[in-house]
XYZ file of N, CA and C in Angstrom:
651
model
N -1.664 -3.768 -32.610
C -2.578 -3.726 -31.464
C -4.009 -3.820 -31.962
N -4.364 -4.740 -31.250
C -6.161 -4.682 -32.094
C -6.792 -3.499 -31.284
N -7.782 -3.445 -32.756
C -8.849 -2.336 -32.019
C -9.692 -2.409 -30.667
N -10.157 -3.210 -30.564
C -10.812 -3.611 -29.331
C -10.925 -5.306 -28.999
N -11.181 -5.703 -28.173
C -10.886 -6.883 -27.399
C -12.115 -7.067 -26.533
N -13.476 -8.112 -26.637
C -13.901 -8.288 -25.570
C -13.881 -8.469 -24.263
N -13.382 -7.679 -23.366
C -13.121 -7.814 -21.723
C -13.769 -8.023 -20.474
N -13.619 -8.987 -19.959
C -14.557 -9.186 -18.189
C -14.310 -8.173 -17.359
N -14.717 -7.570 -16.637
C -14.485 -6.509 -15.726
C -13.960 -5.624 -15.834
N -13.880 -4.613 -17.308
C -13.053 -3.547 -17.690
C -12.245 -2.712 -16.834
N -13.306 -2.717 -16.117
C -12.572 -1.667 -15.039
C -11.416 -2.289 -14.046
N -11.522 -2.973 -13.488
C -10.355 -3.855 -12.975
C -9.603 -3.796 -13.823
N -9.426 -4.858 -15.435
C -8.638 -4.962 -16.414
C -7.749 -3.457 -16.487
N -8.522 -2.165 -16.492
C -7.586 -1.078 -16.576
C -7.103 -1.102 -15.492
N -7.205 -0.958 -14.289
C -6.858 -0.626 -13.200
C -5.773 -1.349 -13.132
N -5.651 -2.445 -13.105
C -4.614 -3.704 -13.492
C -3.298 -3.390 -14.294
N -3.852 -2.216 -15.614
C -3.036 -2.376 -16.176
C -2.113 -1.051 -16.505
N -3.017 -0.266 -15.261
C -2.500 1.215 -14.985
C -1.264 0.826 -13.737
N -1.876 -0.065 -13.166
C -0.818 -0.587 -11.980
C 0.830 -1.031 -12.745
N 0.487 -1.529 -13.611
C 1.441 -2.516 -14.612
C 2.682 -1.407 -15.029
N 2.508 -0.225 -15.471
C 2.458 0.452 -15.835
C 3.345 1.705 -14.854
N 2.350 1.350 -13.601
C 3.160 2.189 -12.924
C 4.615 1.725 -12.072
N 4.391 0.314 -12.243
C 5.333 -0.476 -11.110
C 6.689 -0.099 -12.585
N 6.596 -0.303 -12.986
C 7.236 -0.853 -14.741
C 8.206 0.644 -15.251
N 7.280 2.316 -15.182
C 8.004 3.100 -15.492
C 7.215 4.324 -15.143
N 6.334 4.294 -13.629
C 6.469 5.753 -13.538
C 5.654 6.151 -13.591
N 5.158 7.482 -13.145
C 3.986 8.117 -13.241
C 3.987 9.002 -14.711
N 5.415 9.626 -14.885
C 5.382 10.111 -16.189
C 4.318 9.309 -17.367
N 5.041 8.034 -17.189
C 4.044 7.284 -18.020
C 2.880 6.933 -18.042
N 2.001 7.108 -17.201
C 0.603 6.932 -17.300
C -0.162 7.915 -18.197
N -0.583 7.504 -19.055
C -1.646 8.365 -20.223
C -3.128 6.940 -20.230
N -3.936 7.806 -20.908
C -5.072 7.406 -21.038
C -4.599 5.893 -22.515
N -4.275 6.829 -22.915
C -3.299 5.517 -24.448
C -2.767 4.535 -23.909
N -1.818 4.916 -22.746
C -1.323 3.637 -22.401
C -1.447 2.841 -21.527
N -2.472 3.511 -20.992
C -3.754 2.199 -20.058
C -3.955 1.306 -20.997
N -5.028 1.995 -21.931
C -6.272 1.128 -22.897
C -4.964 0.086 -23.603
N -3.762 0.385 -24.281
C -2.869 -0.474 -24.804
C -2.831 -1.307 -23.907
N -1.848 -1.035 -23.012
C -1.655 -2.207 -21.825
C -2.550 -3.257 -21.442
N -3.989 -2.324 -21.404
C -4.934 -3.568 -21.091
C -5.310 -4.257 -22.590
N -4.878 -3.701 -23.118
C -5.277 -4.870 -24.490
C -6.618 -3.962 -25.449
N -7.057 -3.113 -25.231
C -9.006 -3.268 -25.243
C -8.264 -1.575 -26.156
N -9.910 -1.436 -26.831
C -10.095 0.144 -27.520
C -9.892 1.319 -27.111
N -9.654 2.220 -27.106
C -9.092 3.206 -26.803
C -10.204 3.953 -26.388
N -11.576 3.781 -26.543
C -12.954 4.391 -26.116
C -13.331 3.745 -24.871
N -12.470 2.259 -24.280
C -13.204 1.672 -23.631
C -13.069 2.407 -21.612
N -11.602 3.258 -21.941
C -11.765 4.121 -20.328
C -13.078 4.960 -20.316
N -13.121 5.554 -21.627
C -13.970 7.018 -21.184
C -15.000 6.301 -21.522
N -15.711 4.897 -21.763
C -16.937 4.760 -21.502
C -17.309 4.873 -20.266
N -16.205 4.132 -19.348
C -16.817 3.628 -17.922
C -15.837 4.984 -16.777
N -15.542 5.900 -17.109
C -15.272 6.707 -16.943
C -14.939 8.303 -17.553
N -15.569 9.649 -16.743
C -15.638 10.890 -17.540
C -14.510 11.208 -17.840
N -13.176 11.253 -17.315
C -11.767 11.628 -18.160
C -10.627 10.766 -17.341
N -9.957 10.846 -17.517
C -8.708 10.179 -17.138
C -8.298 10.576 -15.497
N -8.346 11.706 -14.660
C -8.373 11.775 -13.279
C -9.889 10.961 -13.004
N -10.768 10.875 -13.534
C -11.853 10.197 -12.816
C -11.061 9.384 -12.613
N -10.631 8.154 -13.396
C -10.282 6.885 -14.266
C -9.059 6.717 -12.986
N -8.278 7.993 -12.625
C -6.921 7.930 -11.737
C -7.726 8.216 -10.133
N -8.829 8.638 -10.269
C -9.123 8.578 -8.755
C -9.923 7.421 -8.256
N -10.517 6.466 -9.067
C -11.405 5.536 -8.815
C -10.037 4.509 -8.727
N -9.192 4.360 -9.219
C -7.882 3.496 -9.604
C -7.148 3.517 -7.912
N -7.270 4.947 -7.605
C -6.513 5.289 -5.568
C -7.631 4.466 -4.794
N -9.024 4.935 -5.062
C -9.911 4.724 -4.187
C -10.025 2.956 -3.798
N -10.079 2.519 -4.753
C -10.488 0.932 -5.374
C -8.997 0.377 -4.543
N -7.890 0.887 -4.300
C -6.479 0.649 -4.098
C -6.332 0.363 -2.510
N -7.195 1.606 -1.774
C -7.327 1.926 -0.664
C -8.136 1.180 -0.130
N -9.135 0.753 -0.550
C -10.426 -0.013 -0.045
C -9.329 -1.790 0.464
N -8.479 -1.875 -0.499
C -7.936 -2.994 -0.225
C -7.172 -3.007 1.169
N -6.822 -1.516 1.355
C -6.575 -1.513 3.240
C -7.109 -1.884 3.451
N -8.200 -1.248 3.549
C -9.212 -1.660 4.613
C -9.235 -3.425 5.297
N -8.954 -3.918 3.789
C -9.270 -5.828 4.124
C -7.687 -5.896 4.867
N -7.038 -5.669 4.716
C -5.652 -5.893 5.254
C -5.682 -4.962 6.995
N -6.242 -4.232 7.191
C -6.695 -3.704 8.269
C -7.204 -4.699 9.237
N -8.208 -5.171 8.682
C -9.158 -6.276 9.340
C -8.191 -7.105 9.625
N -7.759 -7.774 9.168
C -6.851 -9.125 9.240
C -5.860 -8.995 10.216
N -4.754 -7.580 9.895
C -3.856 -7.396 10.705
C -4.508 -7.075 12.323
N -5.653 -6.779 12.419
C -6.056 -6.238 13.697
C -6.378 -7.580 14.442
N -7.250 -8.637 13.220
C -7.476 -10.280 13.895
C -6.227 -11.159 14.379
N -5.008 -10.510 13.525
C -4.042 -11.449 13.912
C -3.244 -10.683 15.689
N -3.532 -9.292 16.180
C -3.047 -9.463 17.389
C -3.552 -10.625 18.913
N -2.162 -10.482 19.440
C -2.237 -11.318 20.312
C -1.465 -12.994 20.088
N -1.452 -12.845 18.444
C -0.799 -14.089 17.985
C 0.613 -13.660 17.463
N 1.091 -14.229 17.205
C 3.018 -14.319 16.796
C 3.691 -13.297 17.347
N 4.442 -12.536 17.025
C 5.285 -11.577 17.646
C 4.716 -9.627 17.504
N 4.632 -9.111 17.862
C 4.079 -7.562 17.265
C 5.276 -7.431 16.400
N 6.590 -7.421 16.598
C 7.828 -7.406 15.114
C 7.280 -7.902 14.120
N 7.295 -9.212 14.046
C 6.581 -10.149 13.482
C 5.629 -9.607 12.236
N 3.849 -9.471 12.856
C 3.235 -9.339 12.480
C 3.346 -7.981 11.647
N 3.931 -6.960 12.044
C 4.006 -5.460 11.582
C 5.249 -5.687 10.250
N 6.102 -6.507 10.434
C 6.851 -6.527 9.788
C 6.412 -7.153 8.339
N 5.717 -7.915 8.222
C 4.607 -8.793 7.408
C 3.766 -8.164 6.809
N 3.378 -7.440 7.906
C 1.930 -6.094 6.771
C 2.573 -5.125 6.174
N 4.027 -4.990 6.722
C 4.748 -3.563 5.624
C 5.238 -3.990 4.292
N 5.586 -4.990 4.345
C 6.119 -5.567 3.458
C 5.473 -5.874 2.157
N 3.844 -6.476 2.468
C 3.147 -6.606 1.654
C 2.174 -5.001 1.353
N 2.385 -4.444 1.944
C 1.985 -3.204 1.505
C 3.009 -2.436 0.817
N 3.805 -1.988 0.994
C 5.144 -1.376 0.484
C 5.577 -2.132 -0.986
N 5.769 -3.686 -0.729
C 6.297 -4.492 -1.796
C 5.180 -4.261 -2.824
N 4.467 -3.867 -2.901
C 3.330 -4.190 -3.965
C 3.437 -2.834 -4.837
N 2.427 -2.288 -5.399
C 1.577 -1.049 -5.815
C 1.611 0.011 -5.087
N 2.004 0.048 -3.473
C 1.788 1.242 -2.791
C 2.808 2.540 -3.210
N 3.527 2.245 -3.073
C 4.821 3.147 -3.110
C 4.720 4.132 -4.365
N 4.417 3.490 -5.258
C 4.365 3.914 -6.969
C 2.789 4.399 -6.858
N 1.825 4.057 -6.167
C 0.739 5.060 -5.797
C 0.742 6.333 -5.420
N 1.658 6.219 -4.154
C 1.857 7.211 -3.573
C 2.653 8.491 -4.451
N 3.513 8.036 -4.829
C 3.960 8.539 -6.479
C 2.773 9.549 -7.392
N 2.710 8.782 -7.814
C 1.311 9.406 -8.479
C 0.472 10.446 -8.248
N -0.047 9.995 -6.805
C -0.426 10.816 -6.110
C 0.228 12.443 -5.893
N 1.477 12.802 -5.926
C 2.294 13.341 -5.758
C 2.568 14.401 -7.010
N 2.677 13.099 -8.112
C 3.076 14.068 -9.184
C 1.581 14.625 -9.818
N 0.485 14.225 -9.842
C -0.713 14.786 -10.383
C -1.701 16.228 -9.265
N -1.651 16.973 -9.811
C -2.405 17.791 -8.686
C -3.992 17.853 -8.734
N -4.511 17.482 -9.985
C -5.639 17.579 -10.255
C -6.279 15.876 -9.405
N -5.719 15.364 -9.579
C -5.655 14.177 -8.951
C -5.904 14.253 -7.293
N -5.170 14.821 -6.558
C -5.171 15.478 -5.138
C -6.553 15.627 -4.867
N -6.543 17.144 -5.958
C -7.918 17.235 -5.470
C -8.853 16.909 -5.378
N -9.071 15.877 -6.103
C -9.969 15.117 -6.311
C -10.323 14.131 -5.520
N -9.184 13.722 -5.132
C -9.443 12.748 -3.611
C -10.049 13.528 -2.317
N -9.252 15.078 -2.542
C -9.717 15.703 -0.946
C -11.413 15.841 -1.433
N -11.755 16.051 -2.557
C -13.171 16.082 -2.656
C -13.769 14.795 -2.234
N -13.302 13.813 -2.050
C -13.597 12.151 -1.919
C -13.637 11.870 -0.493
N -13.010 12.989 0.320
C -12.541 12.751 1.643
C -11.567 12.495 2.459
N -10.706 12.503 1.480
C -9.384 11.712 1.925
C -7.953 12.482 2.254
N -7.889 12.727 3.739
C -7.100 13.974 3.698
C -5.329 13.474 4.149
N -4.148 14.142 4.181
C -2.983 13.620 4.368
C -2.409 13.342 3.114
N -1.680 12.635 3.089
C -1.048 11.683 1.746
C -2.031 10.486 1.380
N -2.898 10.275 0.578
C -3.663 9.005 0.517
C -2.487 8.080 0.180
N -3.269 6.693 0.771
C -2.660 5.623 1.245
C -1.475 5.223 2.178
N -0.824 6.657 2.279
C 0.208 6.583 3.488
C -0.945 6.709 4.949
N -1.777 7.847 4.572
C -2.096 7.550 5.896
C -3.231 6.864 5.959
N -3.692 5.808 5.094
C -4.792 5.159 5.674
C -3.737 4.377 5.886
N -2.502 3.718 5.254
C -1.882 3.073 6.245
C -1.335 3.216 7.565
N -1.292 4.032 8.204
C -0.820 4.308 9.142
C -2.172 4.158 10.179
N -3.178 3.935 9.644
C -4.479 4.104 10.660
C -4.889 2.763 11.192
N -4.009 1.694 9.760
C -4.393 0.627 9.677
C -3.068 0.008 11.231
N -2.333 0.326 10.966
C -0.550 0.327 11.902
C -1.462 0.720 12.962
N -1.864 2.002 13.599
C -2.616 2.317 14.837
C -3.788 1.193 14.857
N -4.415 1.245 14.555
C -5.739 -0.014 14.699
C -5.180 -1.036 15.541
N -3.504 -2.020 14.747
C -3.286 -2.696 15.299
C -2.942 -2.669 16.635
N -1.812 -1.437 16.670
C -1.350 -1.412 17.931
C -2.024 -1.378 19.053
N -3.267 -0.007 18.908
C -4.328 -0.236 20.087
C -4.390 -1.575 20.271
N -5.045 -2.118 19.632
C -5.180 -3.750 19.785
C -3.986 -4.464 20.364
N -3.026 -4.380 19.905
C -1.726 -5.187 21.060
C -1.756 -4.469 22.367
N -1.770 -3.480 22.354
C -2.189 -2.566 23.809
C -2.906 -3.166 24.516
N -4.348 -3.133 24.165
C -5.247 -3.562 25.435
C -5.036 -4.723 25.188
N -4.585 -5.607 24.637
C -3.778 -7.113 25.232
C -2.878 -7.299 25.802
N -2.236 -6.295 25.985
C -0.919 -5.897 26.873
C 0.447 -6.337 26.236
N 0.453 -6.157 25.290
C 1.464 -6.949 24.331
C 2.103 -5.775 24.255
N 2.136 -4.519 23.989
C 2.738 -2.984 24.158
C 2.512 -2.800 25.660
N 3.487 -1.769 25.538
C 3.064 -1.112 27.199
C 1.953 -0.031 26.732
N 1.125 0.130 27.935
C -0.040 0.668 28.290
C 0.105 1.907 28.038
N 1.344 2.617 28.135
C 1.735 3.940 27.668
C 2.375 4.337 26.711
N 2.362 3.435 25.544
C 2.620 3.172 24.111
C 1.677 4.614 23.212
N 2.612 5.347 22.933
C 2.506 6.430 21.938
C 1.563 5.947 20.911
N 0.444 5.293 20.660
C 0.336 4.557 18.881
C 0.139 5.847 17.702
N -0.552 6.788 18.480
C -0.343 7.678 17.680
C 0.533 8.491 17.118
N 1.779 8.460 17.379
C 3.668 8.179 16.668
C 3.832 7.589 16.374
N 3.653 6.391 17.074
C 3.872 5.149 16.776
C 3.797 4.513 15.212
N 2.494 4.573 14.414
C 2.296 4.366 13.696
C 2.582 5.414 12.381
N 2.437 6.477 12.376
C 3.492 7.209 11.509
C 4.260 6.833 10.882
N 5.303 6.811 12.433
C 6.975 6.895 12.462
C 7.202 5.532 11.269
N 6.395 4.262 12.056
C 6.428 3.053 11.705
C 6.059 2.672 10.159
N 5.008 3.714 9.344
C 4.371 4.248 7.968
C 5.615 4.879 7.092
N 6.003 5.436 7.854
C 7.076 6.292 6.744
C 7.908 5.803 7.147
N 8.859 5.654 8.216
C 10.001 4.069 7.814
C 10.164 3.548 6.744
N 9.041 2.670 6.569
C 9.267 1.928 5.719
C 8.582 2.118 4.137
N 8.339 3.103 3.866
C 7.880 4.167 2.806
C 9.157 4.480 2.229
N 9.709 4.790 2.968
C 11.625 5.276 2.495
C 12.177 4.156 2.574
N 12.076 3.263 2.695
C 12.490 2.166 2.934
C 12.675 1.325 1.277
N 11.339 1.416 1.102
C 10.996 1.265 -0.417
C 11.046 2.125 -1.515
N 11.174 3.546 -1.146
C 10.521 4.380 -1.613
C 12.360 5.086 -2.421
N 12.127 4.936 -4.018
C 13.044 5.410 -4.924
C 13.691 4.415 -5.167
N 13.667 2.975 -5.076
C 14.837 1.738 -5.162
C 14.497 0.657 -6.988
N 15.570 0.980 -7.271
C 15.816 0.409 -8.477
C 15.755 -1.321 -8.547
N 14.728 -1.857 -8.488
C 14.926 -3.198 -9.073
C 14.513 -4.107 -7.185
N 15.723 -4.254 -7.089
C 15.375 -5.153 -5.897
C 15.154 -4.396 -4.527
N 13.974 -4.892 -4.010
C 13.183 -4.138 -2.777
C 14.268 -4.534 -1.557
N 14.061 -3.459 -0.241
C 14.654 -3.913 0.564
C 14.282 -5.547 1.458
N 15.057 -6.184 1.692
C 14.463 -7.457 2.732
C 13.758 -7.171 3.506
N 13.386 -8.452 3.980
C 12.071 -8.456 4.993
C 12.796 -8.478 6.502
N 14.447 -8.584 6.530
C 14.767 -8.319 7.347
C 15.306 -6.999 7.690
N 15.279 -6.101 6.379
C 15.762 -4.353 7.241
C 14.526 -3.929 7.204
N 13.411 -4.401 6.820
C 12.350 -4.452 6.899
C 11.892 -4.153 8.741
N 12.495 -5.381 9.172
C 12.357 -6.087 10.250
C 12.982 -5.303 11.160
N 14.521 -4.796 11.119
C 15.189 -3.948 12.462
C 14.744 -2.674 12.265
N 14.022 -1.967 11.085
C 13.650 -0.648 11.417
C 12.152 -0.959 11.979
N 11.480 -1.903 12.069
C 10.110 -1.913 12.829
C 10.471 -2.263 14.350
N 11.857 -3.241 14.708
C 12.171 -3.477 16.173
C 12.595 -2.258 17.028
N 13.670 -1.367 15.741
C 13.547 -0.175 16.321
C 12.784 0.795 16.902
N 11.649 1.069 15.953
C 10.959 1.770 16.294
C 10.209 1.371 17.651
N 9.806 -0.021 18.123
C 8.737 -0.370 18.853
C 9.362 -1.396 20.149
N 10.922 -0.813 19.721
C 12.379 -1.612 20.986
C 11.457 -0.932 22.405
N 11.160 0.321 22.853
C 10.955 0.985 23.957
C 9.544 0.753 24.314
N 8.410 -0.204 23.432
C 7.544 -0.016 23.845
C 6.884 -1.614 24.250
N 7.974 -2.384 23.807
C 7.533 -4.122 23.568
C 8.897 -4.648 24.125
N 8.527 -5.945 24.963
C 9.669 -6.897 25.061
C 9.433 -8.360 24.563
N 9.664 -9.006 23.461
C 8.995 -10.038 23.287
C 10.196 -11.421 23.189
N 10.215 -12.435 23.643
C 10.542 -13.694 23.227
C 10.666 -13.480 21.204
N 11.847 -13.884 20.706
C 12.435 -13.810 19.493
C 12.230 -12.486 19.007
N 11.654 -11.454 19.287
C 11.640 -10.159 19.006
C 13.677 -9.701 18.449
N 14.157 -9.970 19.301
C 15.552 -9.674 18.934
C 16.345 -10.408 17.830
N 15.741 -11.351 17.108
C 16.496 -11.835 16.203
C 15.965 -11.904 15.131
N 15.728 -12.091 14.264
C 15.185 -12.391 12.602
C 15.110 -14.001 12.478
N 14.220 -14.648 11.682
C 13.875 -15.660 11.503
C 15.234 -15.835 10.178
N 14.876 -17.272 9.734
C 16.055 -17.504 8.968
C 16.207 -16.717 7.715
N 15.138 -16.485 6.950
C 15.144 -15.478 5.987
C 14.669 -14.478 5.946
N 14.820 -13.642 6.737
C 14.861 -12.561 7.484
C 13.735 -11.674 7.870
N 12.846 -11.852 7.544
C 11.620 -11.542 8.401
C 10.954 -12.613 8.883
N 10.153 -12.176 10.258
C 9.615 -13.431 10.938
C 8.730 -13.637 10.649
N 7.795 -14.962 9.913
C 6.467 -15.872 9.664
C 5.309 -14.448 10.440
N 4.438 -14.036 9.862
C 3.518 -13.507 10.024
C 2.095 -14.061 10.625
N 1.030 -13.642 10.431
C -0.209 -14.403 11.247
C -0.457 -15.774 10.245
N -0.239 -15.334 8.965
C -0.557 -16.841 8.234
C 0.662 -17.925 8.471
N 1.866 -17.633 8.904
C 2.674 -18.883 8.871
C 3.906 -18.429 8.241
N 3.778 -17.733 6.895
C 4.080 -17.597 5.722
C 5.446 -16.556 6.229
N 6.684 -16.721 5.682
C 7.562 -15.848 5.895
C 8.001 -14.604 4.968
N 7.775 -13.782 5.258
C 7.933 -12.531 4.348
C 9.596 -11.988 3.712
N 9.532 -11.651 2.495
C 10.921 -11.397 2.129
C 10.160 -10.016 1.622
């Protein structure tokens, strides 16, 4: 392993490679050593751009979360277009399928870590429930388009619909669930509150084309 490595955007580069890391084997495994390895670079180069290793793990949640936010936006621009199954089924998928799950992890097993976020502001489970705010955002929004009924719970709603599919993903060895059980635990949940044209069936590979087109597995 070389000693150090000139790097573009260190901080990303770790963050990147703390992610790598976590998808790969775990929260056990995250050390300060096996960031800086992973990313390639010196072993001085976290604690330059950070004071210890929970800094290093809370800027890593924060930086994680902010990426809701852009997926927030989007999912809220795409109501009114394709199906509410559809679209919800599309944003879990790419949230869940990714980094989240093994965040949430983390989150869990570190306590010093916790606190550090509630000092940050961030109260609940971080990233479960900014996802879930992001899930409510939308729904209001299908609401006053009338795409939900008007007396649509969103504030259950989106929860229920958050942790679904949290367990959904959440402890699975190797291959993630489809985008179609994906798909009947989001019809379930939102059967009593929506009636939509193709809502009842799954597209051919089993979740339905989202706001970009694009079909989700």
């Amino acid at each position: 392993m070389p000693t150090g490595v000139a790097i573009r955007d260190p901080r990303e580069q770790l963050f990147d490679a703390a992610e790598r890391i976590l998808l790969r084997a775990g929260p056990n495994a995250l050390t300060s050593r096996a960031v800086t390895a992973e990313a390639g670079c010196a072993k001085g180069v976290l604690h330059r751009h950070f004071t210890d290793f929970d800094a290093f793990l809370t800027e890593l949640v924060l930086d994680r979360i902010a990426r809701i936010g852009t997926q927030t936006t989007a999912l809220r621009e795409s109501a009114g277009t394709g199906t509410v199954a559809g679209n919800l089924t599309s944003v879990l998928v790419d949230l869940f399928g990714s980094v989240a799950v093994a965040m949430v992890a983390l989150i869990t097993f570190r306590d010093d870590l916790r606190a550090r976020l509630r000092q940050a502001g961030l109260g609940g489970v971080p990233v479960l429930t900014e996802a879930a705010a992001m899930i409510a955002s939308y729904l209001t929004a299908e609401r006053e388009l009338g795409r939900i009924a008007a007396d649509a719970d969103v504030a259950t709603l989106a929860p229920t619909l958050t942790g679904a599919a949290h367990l959904l993903f959440a402890g699975r060895e190797g291959t993630p669930p489809t985008g179609e059980a994906v798909r009947r635990v989001v019809t379930t949940v939102i059967r009593d509150v929506t009636a939509e044209p193709g809502d009842a069936e799954p597209g051919p590979g089993g979740a339905e084309p989202g706001p970009g087109g694009a079909e989700k597995e």
